[in-house]
Short mmCIF file of C-alpha atoms and ligand atoms in Angstrom, two decimals:
data_model
loop_
_atom_site.label_atom_id
_atom_site.label_comp_id
_atom_site.label_asym_id
_atom_site.label_seq_id
_atom_site.Cartn_x
_atom_site.Cartn_y
_atom_site.Cartn_z
CA MET O 16 31.33 -21.50 -85.19
CA GLY O 17 29.35 -20.48 -88.42
CA TYR O 18 25.68 -20.45 -88.74
CA ALA O 19 24.91 -23.81 -87.73
CA MET O 20 24.13 -22.75 -84.30
CA GLU O 21 21.68 -20.08 -85.40
CA ARG O 22 17.74 -20.68 -85.18
CA VAL O 23 17.18 -21.31 -88.90
CA LYS O 24 14.81 -18.60 -90.44
CA SER O 25 11.80 -19.97 -91.85
CA ARG O 26 12.66 -18.04 -95.16
CA ARG O 27 16.15 -18.46 -95.39
CA ALA O 28 18.00 -19.78 -98.69
CA ILE O 29 21.61 -20.21 -99.55
CA ILE O 30 22.62 -19.91 -102.86
CA VAL O 31 25.75 -21.55 -103.55
CA GLY O 32 27.11 -20.00 -107.16
CA GLY O 33 27.23 -16.29 -107.66
CA SER O 34 27.33 -16.02 -111.04
CA LEU O 35 24.35 -14.45 -113.17
CA GLY O 36 22.42 -17.75 -112.23
CA GLY O 37 23.01 -17.43 -108.32
CA LEU O 38 22.58 -13.70 -108.75
CA PHE O 39 19.08 -13.83 -110.28
CA ALA O 40 17.87 -16.34 -107.62
CA ALA O 41 19.16 -14.48 -104.89
CA ASN O 42 17.41 -10.91 -105.91
CA LEU O 43 14.33 -12.43 -106.91
CA LEU O 44 14.07 -14.22 -103.47
CA ARG O 45 15.33 -10.92 -101.95
CA LYS O 46 12.44 -9.42 -103.34
CA ILE O 47 9.87 -11.31 -102.10
CA GLY O 48 11.02 -11.22 -98.46
CA TRP O 49 13.67 -14.16 -98.36
CA GLU O 50 16.95 -13.90 -96.15
CA VAL O 51 19.65 -15.14 -98.78
CA HIS O 52 23.05 -16.23 -98.48
CA VAL O 53 25.18 -16.39 -101.65
CA PHE O 54 28.66 -18.15 -101.46
CA GLU O 55 30.85 -18.01 -104.58
CA SER O 56 33.92 -20.03 -104.80
CA ALA O 57 36.03 -17.50 -107.08
CA GLY O 58 38.25 -15.25 -104.79
CA LYS O 59 37.02 -12.12 -106.27
CA GLU O 60 34.69 -9.90 -107.97
CA LEU O 61 33.62 -11.60 -111.24
CA ALA O 62 32.57 -8.98 -113.30
CA SER O 63 35.98 -9.31 -115.38
CA ARG O 64 34.65 -12.08 -117.02
CA GLY O 65 34.63 -10.34 -120.42
CA ALA O 66 32.16 -12.56 -122.39
CA GLY O 67 29.52 -10.61 -124.79
CA ILE O 68 26.00 -12.19 -124.89
CA ALA O 69 23.29 -11.95 -127.28
CA THR O 70 19.99 -11.32 -125.10
CA HIS O 71 16.44 -12.14 -124.93
CA GLN O 72 13.41 -9.90 -124.29
CA GLU O 73 12.49 -12.68 -121.38
CA LEU O 74 15.98 -11.95 -119.81
CA LEU O 75 15.50 -8.01 -120.05
CA THR O 76 12.53 -8.28 -118.39
CA VAL O 77 13.40 -10.13 -115.76
CA VAL O 78 16.09 -7.75 -115.06
CA ASN O 79 13.98 -5.00 -115.24
CA GLY O 80 11.59 -6.40 -112.44
CA LEU O 81 14.85 -6.21 -110.42
CA GLY O 82 14.55 -2.11 -110.55
CA ILE O 83 18.00 -2.24 -112.87
CA THR O 84 17.45 0.09 -115.61
CA ILE O 85 16.90 -1.37 -119.26
CA ASP O 86 17.90 1.39 -121.71
CA GLU O 87 20.01 1.53 -124.83
CA SER O 88 22.97 1.44 -122.68
CA ILE O 89 22.51 -2.47 -122.21
CA GLY O 90 24.04 -2.87 -125.34
CA ILE O 91 24.70 -2.78 -128.92
CA ARG O 92 21.52 -3.10 -131.30
CA VAL O 93 22.46 -5.20 -134.61
CA GLY O 94 19.97 -4.83 -137.52
CA SER O 95 21.23 -7.10 -140.01
CA LYS O 96 22.93 -10.65 -139.85
CA LEU O 97 25.54 -11.23 -142.83
CA CYS O 98 26.88 -14.55 -143.81
CA TYR O 99 30.17 -14.87 -145.53
CA ASP O 100 31.90 -17.65 -147.24
CA SER O 101 35.59 -18.59 -147.17
CA ALA O 102 36.62 -16.14 -150.33
CA GLY O 103 34.91 -13.27 -148.46
CA ASN O 104 31.92 -13.38 -150.44
CA MET O 105 28.50 -12.33 -148.64
CA VAL O 106 26.66 -14.93 -149.61
CA HIS O 107 23.63 -14.12 -147.41
CA GLN O 108 21.87 -11.51 -145.26
CA VAL O 109 18.92 -11.53 -142.93
CA PRO O 110 17.53 -8.64 -141.16
CA ALA O 111 17.81 -8.90 -136.99
CA ASP O 112 17.02 -7.36 -134.25
CA ARG O 113 19.25 -8.37 -131.61
CA ILE O 114 20.74 -6.69 -128.68
CA MET O 115 24.33 -7.72 -128.14
CA SER O 116 25.52 -7.21 -124.26
CA ALA O 117 28.28 -8.19 -122.27
CA TRP O 118 27.92 -10.51 -119.05
CA SER O 119 29.46 -7.89 -116.49
CA ARG O 120 26.51 -5.83 -117.64
CA PHE O 121 24.34 -7.98 -116.02
CA TYR O 122 26.82 -9.22 -113.09
CA ARG O 123 27.55 -5.65 -112.16
CA PRO O 124 24.02 -4.00 -111.02
CA MET O 125 22.86 -7.56 -109.81
CA ARG O 126 25.89 -8.00 -107.64
CA GLU O 127 25.14 -4.03 -106.24
CA LEU O 128 21.85 -5.24 -104.99
CA ILE O 129 23.12 -7.97 -102.67
CA PRO O 130 24.93 -6.47 -99.42
CA ASP O 131 28.66 -7.90 -99.00
CA THR O 132 27.51 -9.87 -96.21
CA HIS O 133 25.27 -11.82 -98.04
CA TYR O 134 27.64 -12.47 -100.38
CA ARG O 135 31.00 -14.10 -100.07
CA PHE O 136 33.68 -14.87 -102.06
CA ALA O 137 36.56 -17.47 -101.48
CA MET O 138 33.61 -19.71 -100.21
CA PRO O 139 33.81 -23.52 -102.24
CA ALA O 140 30.91 -25.54 -101.00
CA THR O 141 31.82 -29.25 -100.53
CA GLY O 142 28.52 -30.63 -99.62
CA PHE O 143 25.62 -30.59 -97.72
CA LYS O 144 22.95 -32.50 -95.91
CA GLN O 145 19.56 -32.47 -95.16
CA ASP O 146 16.40 -33.62 -93.08
CA ALA O 147 12.92 -32.55 -92.44
CA ASP O 148 14.14 -29.26 -90.48
CA GLY O 149 16.52 -27.99 -92.80
CA VAL O 150 19.57 -28.31 -95.17
CA THR O 151 23.14 -27.32 -94.02
CA VAL O 152 25.65 -26.69 -96.50
CA PHE O 153 29.40 -26.99 -95.92
CA PHE O 154 31.91 -25.15 -97.33
CA GLN O 155 35.78 -25.93 -97.92
CA ASN O 156 37.30 -23.25 -94.97
CA GLY O 157 35.39 -25.89 -92.22
CA GLU O 158 32.44 -23.30 -91.90
CA GLU O 159 28.43 -24.51 -92.64
CA MET O 160 25.51 -23.00 -92.83
CA SER O 161 21.87 -24.01 -92.23
CA ALA O 162 18.72 -22.76 -94.09
CA ASN O 163 15.28 -23.97 -95.93
CA LEU O 164 16.37 -24.06 -98.96
CA LEU O 165 19.35 -24.88 -100.91
CA ILE O 166 20.18 -23.24 -104.34
CA ALA O 167 22.64 -24.82 -106.38
CA ALA O 168 23.75 -22.36 -108.81
CA ASP O 169 27.17 -23.95 -109.59
CA GLY O 170 27.25 -24.12 -113.20
CA LEU O 171 28.54 -27.02 -115.24
CA ARG O 172 30.64 -28.75 -112.60
CA SER O 173 28.16 -28.50 -109.74
CA THR O 174 29.30 -29.85 -106.88
CA ILE O 175 25.79 -29.81 -105.20
CA ARG O 176 24.34 -31.87 -108.19
CA GLN O 177 27.23 -34.48 -108.41
CA GLN O 178 26.50 -35.18 -104.63
CA LEU O 179 22.63 -35.74 -105.50
CA MET O 180 23.57 -36.92 -108.61
CA PRO O 181 26.91 -38.58 -109.24
CA TYR O 182 25.94 -39.97 -112.76
CA VAL O 183 24.90 -36.50 -114.29
CA GLN O 184 27.80 -35.97 -116.10
CA PRO O 185 28.41 -33.20 -119.02
CA HIS O 186 28.65 -34.33 -122.55
CA TYR O 187 31.79 -32.89 -124.70
CA ALA O 188 30.07 -31.76 -127.95
CA GLY O 189 33.35 -32.42 -129.78
CA TYR O 190 34.20 -29.24 -130.78
CA VAL O 191 35.67 -25.46 -128.87
CA ALA O 192 34.48 -22.09 -129.28
CA TRP O 193 37.71 -20.03 -129.90
CA ARG O 194 37.12 -16.74 -128.00
CA GLY O 195 38.54 -13.31 -129.09
CA GLN O 196 37.80 -9.57 -129.01
CA VAL O 197 39.23 -6.20 -130.38
CA ASP O 198 38.79 -2.85 -129.27
CA GLU O 199 36.73 -1.03 -132.15
CA LYS O 200 40.01 1.52 -132.29
CA GLU O 201 42.12 -0.96 -133.18
CA LEU O 202 40.29 -2.32 -136.41
CA PRO O 203 41.12 -0.76 -139.34
CA GLU O 204 38.66 1.61 -140.90
CA ALA O 205 37.60 -0.85 -143.79
CA LEU O 206 37.44 -3.44 -141.73
CA HIS O 207 35.27 -1.48 -139.11
CA ARG O 208 33.21 -0.29 -141.99
CA GLU O 209 32.41 -3.95 -143.59
CA LEU O 210 31.82 -5.84 -140.24
CA PHE O 211 31.28 -3.74 -137.28
CA ASP O 212 27.70 -2.99 -137.55
CA TYR O 213 26.41 -6.69 -138.19
CA GLN O 214 26.28 -10.25 -136.69
CA THR O 215 28.51 -11.86 -139.03
CA PHE O 216 28.47 -15.95 -139.57
CA CYS O 217 31.26 -18.01 -141.92
CA LEU O 218 30.37 -21.47 -142.36
CA PRO O 219 33.50 -23.31 -143.88
CA GLU O 220 32.65 -26.71 -143.87
CA GLY O 221 32.80 -28.21 -139.89
CA GLU O 222 33.29 -24.74 -138.68
CA MET O 223 31.05 -21.98 -137.63
CA MET O 224 32.37 -18.66 -136.67
CA ILE O 225 30.19 -15.83 -135.59
CA THR O 226 31.29 -11.87 -135.01
CA ASN O 227 29.25 -9.20 -133.29
CA PRO O 228 29.87 -5.74 -131.57
CA MET O 229 29.42 -5.71 -127.90
CA PRO O 230 30.06 -2.94 -125.19
CA GLY O 231 33.82 -2.01 -124.29
CA ALA O 232 35.72 -1.71 -121.12
CA ASN O 233 33.37 -1.18 -118.03
CA ASP O 234 30.47 -1.82 -120.75
CA ASP O 235 31.12 1.38 -122.54
CA VAL O 236 28.64 1.62 -125.40
CA ARG O 237 30.00 4.59 -127.04
CA PRO O 238 31.11 4.69 -130.15
CA GLY O 239 34.87 4.34 -130.45
CA PHE O 240 34.64 2.15 -126.91
CA ARG O 241 33.03 -0.67 -127.77
CA ARG O 242 34.65 -3.89 -129.24
CA TYR O 243 34.22 -6.81 -131.73
CA ASN O 244 33.30 -10.02 -130.45
CA PHE O 245 34.34 -13.44 -131.96
CA VAL O 246 32.72 -17.01 -131.07
CA TRP O 247 34.44 -19.52 -133.56
CA TYR O 248 33.42 -22.98 -133.07
CA HIS O 249 36.11 -25.43 -134.37
CA PRO O 250 36.39 -29.29 -133.81
CA VAL O 251 38.53 -30.68 -131.77
CA ASP O 252 38.60 -34.20 -130.68
CA GLY O 253 38.02 -35.27 -126.99
CA ASP O 254 40.62 -38.24 -126.86
CA ARG O 255 43.77 -36.41 -128.02
CA GLY O 256 42.83 -33.21 -129.15
CA LEU O 257 41.35 -31.41 -126.47
CA PRO O 258 43.83 -32.96 -123.82
CA ASP O 259 47.10 -31.18 -125.85
CA LEU O 260 45.00 -27.88 -126.41
CA CYS O 261 44.76 -28.10 -122.32
CA THR O 262 48.32 -28.77 -121.80
CA ASP O 263 50.84 -26.06 -120.90
CA ALA O 264 54.36 -25.21 -121.70
CA THR O 265 55.63 -27.32 -118.57
CA GLY O 266 53.78 -30.61 -120.26
CA HIS O 267 50.97 -30.30 -117.55
CA CYS O 268 47.50 -31.03 -118.71
CA HIS O 269 44.72 -29.20 -116.86
CA GLY O 270 41.76 -31.59 -117.66
CA THR O 271 39.02 -30.04 -119.81
CA SER O 272 39.68 -26.61 -120.04
CA ILE O 273 42.70 -24.17 -119.01
CA ALA O 274 43.40 -20.36 -118.21
CA HIS O 275 43.77 -18.21 -121.14
CA ALA O 276 47.31 -17.07 -119.47
CA LEU O 277 48.26 -20.68 -119.93
CA ILE O 278 47.47 -21.51 -123.52
CA ARG O 279 50.64 -22.59 -125.20
CA PRO O 280 52.44 -20.23 -128.01
CA ASP O 281 52.28 -23.01 -130.80
CA VAL O 282 48.13 -23.68 -129.72
CA ILE O 283 47.52 -19.91 -130.08
CA GLU O 284 49.95 -19.66 -133.56
CA ASN O 285 47.95 -22.67 -134.98
CA ILE O 286 44.54 -21.54 -134.81
CA LYS O 287 45.59 -18.25 -136.15
CA ASP O 288 47.25 -20.08 -139.44
CA VAL O 289 43.73 -22.05 -139.12
CA ALA O 290 41.74 -18.79 -139.27
CA HIS O 291 43.61 -17.47 -142.56
CA ARG O 292 43.17 -21.01 -143.94
CA LEU O 293 39.60 -21.46 -143.30
CA LEU O 294 37.52 -18.23 -142.18
CA ALA O 295 36.63 -15.25 -144.74
CA PRO O 296 39.90 -13.54 -144.98
CA GLN O 297 38.45 -10.27 -143.59
CA ILE O 298 36.81 -12.13 -140.36
CA ALA O 299 40.38 -14.21 -139.93
CA LYS O 300 42.38 -10.59 -140.26
CA ALA O 301 39.86 -8.94 -137.70
CA PHE O 302 40.06 -12.12 -135.13
CA CYS O 303 43.89 -12.22 -135.47
CA LEU O 304 43.92 -8.74 -134.14
CA SER O 305 42.92 -9.92 -130.82
CA PRO O 306 45.26 -9.27 -128.15
CA ARG O 307 44.12 -12.31 -126.38
CA PHE O 308 42.60 -15.63 -127.34
CA PHE O 309 41.03 -18.51 -124.62
CA PHE O 310 38.88 -21.31 -125.77
CA GLN O 311 36.02 -22.74 -124.21
CA PRO O 312 35.20 -26.71 -124.63
CA ILE O 313 31.37 -26.81 -125.68
CA PHE O 314 29.45 -29.22 -123.20
CA ASP O 315 25.71 -30.09 -122.81
CA LEU O 316 23.91 -31.64 -119.59
CA GLU O 317 20.52 -32.30 -119.12
CA SER O 318 19.87 -33.49 -115.16
CA PRO O 319 16.87 -35.85 -114.72
CA ARG O 320 15.70 -34.18 -111.84
CA LEU O 321 15.84 -30.51 -110.26
CA VAL O 322 14.51 -31.06 -106.83
CA GLU O 323 15.67 -33.42 -104.40
CA GLY O 324 14.01 -32.44 -101.08
CA ARG O 325 15.22 -29.16 -99.90
CA VAL O 326 17.56 -28.67 -102.75
CA VAL O 327 17.19 -27.09 -106.00
CA LEU O 328 19.32 -27.24 -108.84
CA LEU O 329 19.05 -23.71 -111.06
CA GLY O 330 20.83 -22.63 -114.56
CA ASP O 331 23.67 -24.27 -115.68
CA ALA O 332 23.81 -26.68 -112.81
CA ALA O 333 20.57 -27.96 -114.18
CA PHE O 334 21.14 -28.01 -117.48
CA VAL O 335 23.72 -27.02 -119.86
CA VAL O 336 22.51 -25.71 -123.51
CA ARG O 337 24.66 -25.26 -126.49
CA PRO O 338 25.61 -21.62 -127.22
CA HIS O 339 24.32 -21.51 -130.51
CA VAL O 340 20.42 -21.15 -128.85
CA GLY O 341 22.37 -17.85 -127.05
CA MET O 342 20.25 -18.59 -124.00
CA GLY O 343 21.99 -19.71 -120.92
CA VAL O 344 22.00 -16.48 -119.19
CA ALA O 345 18.01 -16.11 -120.04
CA LYS O 346 16.75 -19.43 -119.21
CA ALA O 347 18.72 -19.36 -115.89
CA ALA O 348 16.23 -16.12 -115.34
CA LEU O 349 13.75 -17.95 -115.99
CA ASP O 350 14.50 -20.75 -113.77
CA ALA O 351 14.98 -18.03 -110.92
CA GLN O 352 11.73 -16.27 -112.19
CA CYS O 353 9.58 -19.79 -111.95
CA LEU O 354 11.23 -20.32 -108.44
CA ALA O 355 10.26 -17.13 -106.67
CA ASP O 356 6.99 -17.02 -108.65
CA ALA O 357 6.14 -20.86 -107.24
CA LEU O 358 7.21 -19.62 -103.85
CA VAL O 359 4.39 -16.54 -104.09
CA PHE O 360 1.92 -18.79 -105.42
CA HIS O 361 2.13 -21.44 -102.71
CA LYS O 362 2.60 -19.28 -100.19
CA ASN O 363 6.02 -20.12 -99.22
CA ASP O 364 4.71 -23.67 -99.13
CA TRP O 365 8.02 -25.27 -100.51
CA VAL O 366 7.14 -28.55 -101.08
CA ARG O 367 4.57 -27.42 -103.57
CA ALA O 368 6.54 -24.73 -105.21
CA LEU O 369 9.63 -26.86 -105.75
CA GLY O 370 7.15 -29.51 -107.30
CA GLN O 371 6.06 -26.64 -109.50
CA TYR O 372 9.44 -25.49 -110.63
CA GLU O 373 10.69 -28.91 -111.07
CA GLN O 374 7.76 -29.57 -113.75
CA ALA O 375 7.92 -26.38 -115.78
CA ARG O 376 11.95 -26.03 -115.82
CA LEU O 377 12.24 -29.51 -116.70
CA THR O 378 10.66 -29.57 -119.40
CA PHE O 379 12.18 -25.89 -120.98
CA GLY O 380 15.55 -27.53 -120.48
CA GLN O 381 15.22 -30.62 -122.31
CA ARG O 382 13.62 -28.67 -125.12
CA ALA O 383 16.63 -26.06 -124.84
CA VAL O 384 19.23 -28.82 -124.95
CA ALA O 385 17.48 -30.53 -127.74
CA ARG O 386 17.64 -27.60 -129.89
CA GLY O 387 21.28 -26.71 -128.66
CA ARG O 388 22.19 -30.37 -130.05
CA TRP O 389 20.33 -30.06 -133.28
CA LEU O 390 21.86 -26.47 -133.97
CA GLY O 391 25.67 -28.14 -132.98
CA ALA O 392 24.89 -31.28 -135.52
CA HIS O 393 26.87 -30.66 -138.23
CA LEU O 394 30.34 -29.17 -135.90
CA GLU O 395 29.86 -32.48 -133.68
CA ALA O 396 29.79 -34.55 -137.01
CA GLN O 397 33.00 -33.73 -137.97
CA ASN O 398 34.41 -36.34 -135.44
CA LYS O 399 32.85 -39.08 -137.74
CA PRO O 400 33.36 -40.67 -140.76
CA ARG O 401 31.55 -38.58 -143.99
CA SER O 402 29.72 -42.03 -145.06
CA MET O 403 28.49 -42.15 -141.16
CA ARG O 404 27.07 -38.37 -141.40
CA THR O 405 23.64 -37.72 -142.09
CA LYS O 406 22.09 -35.19 -144.39
CA GLU O 407 21.71 -32.56 -141.52
CA GLU O 408 25.30 -33.59 -140.39
CA LEU O 409 26.87 -33.13 -143.85
CA HIS O 410 25.38 -29.50 -144.75
CA GLN O 411 25.18 -26.45 -143.17
CA TYR O 412 22.65 -23.84 -144.68
CA PRO O 413 23.94 -20.09 -144.26
CA GLU O 414 19.95 -19.32 -144.80
CA VAL O 415 19.27 -21.93 -141.81
CA VAL O 416 22.04 -20.79 -139.71
CA ALA O 417 21.63 -17.46 -139.87
CA ARG O 418 17.86 -17.83 -139.01
CA GLU O 419 18.04 -20.15 -136.25
CA VAL O 420 21.23 -19.26 -134.55
CA GLY O 421 20.32 -17.02 -131.19
CA LYS O 422 16.64 -17.07 -132.21
CA GLN O 423 14.86 -15.24 -129.61
CA ILE O 424 12.57 -17.11 -127.45
CA LYS O 425 9.42 -16.20 -128.60
CA GLU O 426 10.18 -17.38 -132.25
CA ILE O 427 11.18 -20.58 -131.14
CA PRO O 428 7.38 -22.27 -130.85
CA GLU O 429 8.39 -25.36 -128.45
CA LEU O 430 9.98 -22.88 -126.27
CA ALA O 431 7.68 -19.99 -126.72
CA GLU O 432 5.02 -21.95 -125.30
CA LEU O 433 6.54 -22.58 -122.08
CA VAL O 434 7.11 -18.84 -121.13
CA GLN O 435 3.44 -17.28 -121.64
C1 FAD X 527 31.14 -19.85 -125.96
C2 FAD X 527 29.77 -19.38 -124.85
C3 FAD X 527 28.73 -18.97 -125.08
C4 FAD X 527 27.84 -18.28 -124.82
N1 FAD X 527 26.82 -17.27 -125.02
C5 FAD X 527 25.78 -16.92 -124.62
C6 FAD X 527 25.01 -15.86 -124.84
O1 FAD X 527 25.47 -15.35 -126.05
N2 FAD X 527 23.87 -15.68 -124.34
C7 FAD X 527 23.25 -16.26 -123.30
O2 FAD X 527 22.47 -16.26 -122.80
N3 FAD X 527 24.38 -17.43 -122.61
C8 FAD X 527 25.40 -17.85 -123.70
N4 FAD X 527 26.28 -18.59 -122.92
C9 FAD X 527 26.10 -19.70 -121.75
C10 FAD X 527 26.06 -18.69 -120.89
O3 FAD X 527 27.38 -18.56 -120.25
C11 FAD X 527 25.73 -19.82 -119.33
O4 FAD X 527 24.44 -20.54 -119.25
C12 FAD X 527 25.55 -18.96 -117.88
O5 FAD X 527 26.69 -18.27 -117.68
C13 FAD X 527 24.96 -19.97 -116.93
O6 FAD X 527 25.14 -19.21 -115.69
P1 FAD X 527 25.07 -20.02 -114.11
O7 FAD X 527 25.18 -18.81 -113.19
O8 FAD X 527 24.10 -21.12 -114.20
O9 FAD X 527 26.45 -20.37 -114.09
P2 FAD X 527 28.14 -19.92 -114.04
O10 FAD X 527 28.06 -19.34 -115.10
O11 FAD X 527 28.90 -21.59 -114.70
O12 FAD X 527 28.64 -19.86 -112.89
C14 FAD X 527 28.34 -20.76 -111.61
C15 FAD X 527 29.03 -20.20 -110.53
O13 FAD X 527 29.50 -21.19 -109.19
C16 FAD X 527 30.66 -20.97 -108.79
N5 FAD X 527 31.09 -22.34 -108.54
C17 FAD X 527 31.20 -23.75 -109.09
N6 FAD X 527 31.28 -24.21 -107.76
C18 FAD X 527 31.14 -23.63 -107.04
C19 FAD X 527 31.04 -24.63 -105.40
N7 FAD X 527 31.51 -25.53 -105.07
N8 FAD X 527 31.12 -23.42 -104.25
C20 FAD X 527 30.81 -22.41 -104.56
N9 FAD X 527 30.56 -21.79 -106.06
C21 FAD X 527 30.84 -22.54 -107.05
C22 FAD X 527 31.50 -20.75 -109.84
O14 FAD X 527 32.71 -20.14 -109.69
C23 FAD X 527 30.65 -19.97 -111.03
O15 FAD X 527 30.85 -18.28 -110.35
C24 FAD X 527 27.44 -18.56 -123.62
C25 FAD X 527 28.56 -20.11 -123.28
C26 FAD X 527 29.39 -20.22 -123.86
C27 FAD X 527 30.92 -21.30 -123.32
#
């Protein structure tokens, strides 16, 4: 029978998507007294998503506000950014003060705060309907649930957004991020000494490789148990190159992404060859030590509205910012904080609260997306003839990239003024 027949409590929210955006919203709304139910389509705990993430002070502040301890164990502090050329010479160095953490380091403690009865796996939402009395969400297994608010935190391909605004589609940026990680114990001593403590950049024309230390298995930050993380933005045309990368050994094309275990061996061999041809030798060597490689096509997405009645878009369901800004998780945290603050400010008058949320987060999202496009312009332009590229698209200056990529929110004037 599901929950539809129950009387809807006056402050019940359904959250579709149980990744970081959904968990920020769930925890912050619970904190202000809402009954929250999270529905995640994946069949099991997501903590094994091993991605490294750069942090922002604003993100740590939101997490701290949930009572989660923020100390040195949150990640690894990086004190310098180094740029290498293709020959392996260090061509630029700037100070940095950045904590490199792991996706799971945020997921685990926030997930632990939600009782299992209120966080359900293997529950893909298929759609919703709303009227003056509430909103009802439908799930693939036939269940349904009603609430006062529906928060769509279901990411880039949001089912909820597609029902609301089918015309809003992700834009493929023309490049993918190849990713790899190496346990620090597996790095030869000389490579460890040269690279491990730094965020490094290698910028051959049309490429952007970024490396950094990150926590190891179970978010371990003890020396000897950490990992080295690689994110390599590499142009791949969307018409033929991307479908080919996403085609498995049986000839089946999986669309615009493919599970790492299904990537063809020839694709992996090829990217290792390209690494040795294009990247600084020490960085290519370290990258090729990764026991497993995968890639993520880079998209961006802008929603023209974030609210429709009782439905709210949040995190990547609302805006997808290219990862050069290093801010997707922080943006999701700030979205959720803004929503919770607006509900408190308007004493749970959700119409006014959602209006305030939309106004604030639309501007932030638009500016963040624009910044991501600016930082990725050089990479995106690789799919155009050289003669058609602007000056900005032709050159990628190490000092600009090292300064601007992953900058703290408070150092980006157009965003800083929105998070006072
Ligand atoms: C290469 C790369 C590097 C990045 N680096 C950084 C970084 O350093 N720092 C940073 O802050 N950000 C980074 N990001 C961005 C960051 O990963 C995202 O912005 C962030 O994960 C968004 O979280 P989310 O919860 O909104 O969406 P997602 O993490 O995409 O989660 C959406 C969830 O919804 C679930 N779902 C989808 N459809 C349904 C449905 N119908 N029903 C139920 N559940 C559903 C999915 O299974 C998923 O768990 C990076 C991204 C990329 C691609």
